[in-house]
Amino acid sequence: MKKMDKIAVFPGSFDPITIGHFSIIERALPLFDKIIIAIGENSSKTSFFSMEQRKKWIEKIFKNETKIFVECYSGLTVDFCEQKNANYIIRGLRTSIDFEFERSIGQSNSKLNPKIETIFLLTLPEHTFITATIVRDIIKNGGNVKGFVPQIVADDIQNKR
């Protein structure tokens, strides 16, 4: 019997990717054979950065990691997982509020497709306060995002000012 690859999807808007996202991805790498960072199109949100820009940043950040793939998608995450033969969804948890929200989504996804398991990884304590919303506010107000986002993103934002 052929061993099935452990394929995971890490969905999010990544608008922009933060060091918290980066940490979750790095820590998930040993657990899976392949991780698809799935940049979702959220119809209820207006994006700050274009999907192409977000994809380009993530591809640059993980350019030397052969287990990571970056794709854009719309629609239900479980449908995307099924298309990609992924049986796992990775989610990061910063706070108990995140847990309640993510648990509801995870249980809904399980109801939609019982073959897909949601895996929660806790954010490192030093990243708990970092959100993409906070990062966008810092950018909008001309602040320095170094220490909030991967260096590639911080440099690119700084160079565009």
mmCIF file of C-alpha atoms in Angstrom:
data_model
loop_
_atom_site.group_PDB
_atom_site.id
_atom_site.type_symbol
_atom_site.label_atom_id
_atom_site.label_comp_id
_atom_site.label_asym_id
_atom_site.label_seq_id
_atom_site.Cartn_x
_atom_site.Cartn_y
_atom_site.Cartn_z
ATOM 1 C CA MET A 1 0.000 0.000 0.000
ATOM 2 C CA LYS A 2 1.326 3.426 -0.998
ATOM 3 C CA LYS A 3 1.801 5.929 1.804
ATOM 4 C CA MET A 4 -0.449 8.958 1.394
ATOM 5 C CA ASP A 5 1.278 12.301 1.515
ATOM 6 C CA LYS A 6 0.324 14.497 4.426
ATOM 7 C CA ILE A 7 -0.811 17.624 2.620
ATOM 8 C CA ALA A 8 -1.965 20.649 4.586
ATOM 9 C CA VAL A 9 -3.527 23.945 3.585
ATOM 10 C CA PHE A 10 -2.774 27.079 5.585
ATOM 11 C CA PRO A 11 -5.521 29.466 4.472
ATOM 12 C CA GLY A 12 -5.673 33.175 5.141
ATOM 13 C CA SER A 13 -5.760 36.588 3.592
ATOM 14 C CA PHE A 14 -2.120 37.288 4.562
ATOM 15 C CA ASP A 15 -2.786 41.007 4.052
ATOM 16 C CA PRO A 16 0.150 41.197 4.745
ATOM 17 C CA ILE A 17 1.867 38.045 6.011
ATOM 18 C CA THR A 18 3.125 38.659 9.563
ATOM 19 C CA ILE A 19 5.921 37.101 11.581
ATOM 20 C CA GLY A 20 3.178 35.231 13.450
ATOM 21 C CA HIS A 21 2.064 33.575 10.186
ATOM 22 C CA PHE A 22 5.703 32.885 9.330
ATOM 23 C CA SER A 23 6.278 31.209 12.692
ATOM 24 C CA ILE A 24 3.207 28.973 12.330
ATOM 25 C CA ILE A 25 4.357 27.877 8.860
ATOM 26 C CA GLU A 26 7.926 27.176 10.006
ATOM 27 C CA ARG A 27 6.687 25.138 12.954
ATOM 28 C CA ALA A 28 4.216 23.188 10.787
ATOM 29 C CA LEU A 29 6.867 22.151 8.234
ATOM 30 C CA PRO A 30 8.093 19.043 10.101
ATOM 31 C CA LEU A 31 4.503 17.805 10.474
ATOM 32 C CA PHE A 32 3.571 17.665 6.779
ATOM 33 C CA ASP A 33 4.961 16.504 3.438
ATOM 34 C CA LYS A 34 3.527 19.529 1.661
ATOM 35 C CA ILE A 35 1.999 22.810 2.849
ATOM 36 C CA ILE A 36 -0.073 24.942 0.525
ATOM 37 C CA ILE A 37 -0.254 28.535 1.695
ATOM 38 C CA ALA A 38 -3.674 29.434 0.321
ATOM 39 C CA ILE A 39 -4.363 33.125 -0.108
ATOM 40 C CA GLY A 40 -8.114 33.401 0.081
ATOM 41 C CA GLU A 41 -10.281 35.971 -1.559
ATOM 42 C CA ASN A 42 -12.575 37.308 1.157
ATOM 43 C CA SER A 43 -15.602 38.972 -0.437
ATOM 44 C CA SER A 44 -16.497 40.719 2.829
ATOM 45 C CA LYS A 45 -13.097 42.440 3.096
ATOM 46 C CA THR A 46 -11.357 45.011 0.945
ATOM 47 C CA SER A 47 -7.716 44.028 0.601
ATOM 48 C CA PHE A 48 -4.960 46.474 1.432
ATOM 49 C CA PHE A 49 -2.408 44.717 -0.792
ATOM 50 C CA SER A 50 -3.193 43.005 -4.090
ATOM 51 C CA MET A 51 -3.413 39.236 -4.135
ATOM 52 C CA GLU A 52 -0.475 39.207 -6.588
ATOM 53 C CA GLN A 53 1.665 41.252 -4.184
ATOM 54 C CA ARG A 54 0.847 38.998 -1.231
ATOM 55 C CA LYS A 55 1.613 35.890 -3.301
ATOM 56 C CA LYS A 56 4.924 37.352 -4.503
ATOM 57 C CA TRP A 57 6.022 38.150 -0.927
ATOM 58 C CA ILE A 58 5.179 34.670 0.362
ATOM 59 C CA GLU A 59 6.930 32.995 -2.581
ATOM 60 C CA LYS A 60 10.068 35.090 -1.915
ATOM 61 C CA ILE A 61 10.008 34.339 1.812
ATOM 62 C CA PHE A 62 9.796 30.575 1.237
ATOM 63 C CA LYS A 63 11.708 30.344 -2.062
ATOM 64 C CA ASN A 64 14.164 27.784 -0.647
ATOM 65 C CA GLU A 65 11.517 25.592 0.997
ATOM 66 C CA THR A 66 10.568 22.725 -1.332
ATOM 67 C CA LYS A 67 7.586 21.632 0.762
ATOM 68 C CA ILE A 68 5.783 24.974 0.460
ATOM 69 C CA PHE A 69 3.515 26.010 -2.397
ATOM 70 C CA VAL A 70 1.595 29.280 -2.653
ATOM 71 C CA GLU A 71 -1.785 29.490 -4.365
ATOM 72 C CA CYS A 72 -4.734 31.851 -4.505
ATOM 73 C CA TYR A 73 -8.301 30.637 -4.196
ATOM 74 C CA SER A 74 -11.874 31.676 -3.656
ATOM 75 C CA GLY A 75 -14.816 29.764 -2.280
ATOM 76 C CA LEU A 76 -14.901 27.256 0.539
ATOM 77 C CA THR A 77 -11.572 26.194 1.994
ATOM 78 C CA VAL A 78 -12.735 22.561 2.251
ATOM 79 C CA ASP A 79 -13.487 22.555 -1.487
ATOM 80 C CA PHE A 80 -9.993 23.914 -2.179
ATOM 81 C CA CYS A 81 -8.532 21.217 0.116
ATOM 82 C CA GLU A 82 -10.392 18.518 -1.765
ATOM 83 C CA GLN A 83 -9.099 19.827 -5.120
ATOM 84 C CA LYS A 84 -5.532 19.694 -3.748
ATOM 85 C CA ASN A 85 -5.903 16.285 -1.998
ATOM 86 C CA ALA A 86 -5.199 17.978 1.345
ATOM 87 C CA ASN A 87 -6.571 16.317 4.464
ATOM 88 C CA TYR A 88 -5.445 18.985 6.911
ATOM 89 C CA ILE A 89 -6.138 22.660 7.510
ATOM 90 C CA ILE A 90 -3.614 24.559 9.634
ATOM 91 C CA ARG A 91 -4.848 27.411 11.797
ATOM 92 C CA GLY A 92 -2.919 29.603 14.208
ATOM 93 C CA LEU A 93 -4.383 30.602 17.559
ATOM 94 C CA ARG A 94 -3.342 33.804 19.325
ATOM 95 C CA THR A 95 -6.042 34.157 21.970
ATOM 96 C CA SER A 96 -9.071 32.435 23.438
ATOM 97 C CA ILE A 97 -11.223 34.607 21.169
ATOM 98 C CA ASP A 98 -9.369 33.123 18.179
ATOM 99 C CA PHE A 99 -10.046 29.655 19.576
ATOM 100 C CA GLU A 100 -13.811 30.181 19.771
ATOM 101 C CA PHE A 101 -13.937 31.606 16.252
ATOM 102 C CA GLU A 102 -11.636 28.957 14.741
ATOM 103 C CA ARG A 103 -13.396 26.112 16.539
ATOM 104 C CA SER A 104 -16.697 27.085 14.904
ATOM 105 C CA ILE A 105 -15.072 27.211 11.482
ATOM 106 C CA GLY A 106 -13.245 23.917 12.088
ATOM 107 C CA GLN A 107 -16.444 22.172 13.169
ATOM 108 C CA SER A 108 -18.304 23.565 10.142
ATOM 109 C CA ASN A 109 -15.534 22.371 7.838
ATOM 110 C CA SER A 110 -15.661 18.934 9.459
ATOM 111 C CA LYS A 111 -19.400 18.784 8.860
ATOM 112 C CA LEU A 112 -18.867 19.763 5.207
ATOM 113 C CA ASN A 113 -16.030 17.254 4.729
ATOM 114 C CA PRO A 114 -15.276 14.812 7.580
ATOM 115 C CA LYS A 115 -12.023 13.690 5.878
ATOM 116 C CA ILE A 116 -10.420 17.082 6.512
ATOM 117 C CA GLU A 117 -8.919 17.640 9.946
ATOM 118 C CA THR A 118 -8.207 21.108 11.362
ATOM 119 C CA ILE A 119 -4.878 21.399 13.199
ATOM 120 C CA PHE A 120 -4.436 24.297 15.627
ATOM 121 C CA LEU A 121 -0.984 25.647 16.406
ATOM 122 C CA LEU A 122 -0.501 28.165 19.175
ATOM 123 C CA THR A 123 1.197 31.418 18.294
ATOM 124 C CA LEU A 124 4.445 32.000 20.134
ATOM 125 C CA PRO A 125 3.867 34.347 23.101
ATOM 126 C CA GLU A 126 5.996 37.101 21.559
ATOM 127 C CA HIS A 127 3.729 37.150 18.469
ATOM 128 C CA THR A 128 0.358 37.073 20.245
ATOM 129 C CA PHE A 129 -0.314 40.797 19.836
ATOM 130 C CA ILE A 130 0.550 40.916 16.113
ATOM 131 C CA THR A 131 -2.331 40.997 13.650
ATOM 132 C CA ALA A 132 -2.453 41.976 9.994
ATOM 133 C CA THR A 133 -4.966 44.678 11.007
ATOM 134 C CA ILE A 134 -2.410 46.257 13.365
ATOM 135 C CA VAL A 135 0.280 46.004 10.684
ATOM 136 C CA ARG A 136 -1.983 47.741 8.144
ATOM 137 C CA ASP A 137 -2.641 50.562 10.651
ATOM 138 C CA ILE A 138 1.105 50.998 11.199
ATOM 139 C CA ILE A 139 1.631 51.180 7.414
ATOM 140 C CA LYS A 140 -1.274 53.616 6.879
ATOM 141 C CA ASN A 141 0.217 55.922 9.495
ATOM 142 C CA GLY A 142 3.776 55.781 8.171
ATOM 143 C CA GLY A 143 5.199 53.613 10.940
ATOM 144 C CA ASN A 144 7.994 51.057 10.709
ATOM 145 C CA VAL A 145 6.709 47.466 10.381
ATOM 146 C CA LYS A 146 10.106 45.871 11.019
ATOM 147 C CA GLY A 147 9.596 43.200 13.666
ATOM 148 C CA PHE A 148 5.947 42.722 12.668
ATOM 149 C CA VAL A 149 6.420 41.223 9.203
ATOM 150 C CA PRO A 150 9.177 39.149 7.561
ATOM 151 C CA GLN A 151 12.172 41.276 6.522
ATOM 152 C CA ILE A 152 11.403 40.934 2.776
ATOM 153 C CA VAL A 153 7.983 42.513 3.334
ATOM 154 C CA ALA A 154 9.307 45.258 5.634
ATOM 155 C CA ASP A 155 12.034 46.181 3.134
ATOM 156 C CA ASP A 156 9.599 46.228 0.218
ATOM 157 C CA ILE A 157 7.123 48.456 2.076
ATOM 158 C CA GLN A 158 9.925 50.800 3.178
ATOM 159 C CA ASN A 159 11.312 51.010 -0.382
ATOM 160 C CA LYS A 160 7.885 51.958 -1.783
ATOM 161 C CA ARG A 161 7.570 54.980 0.523
#
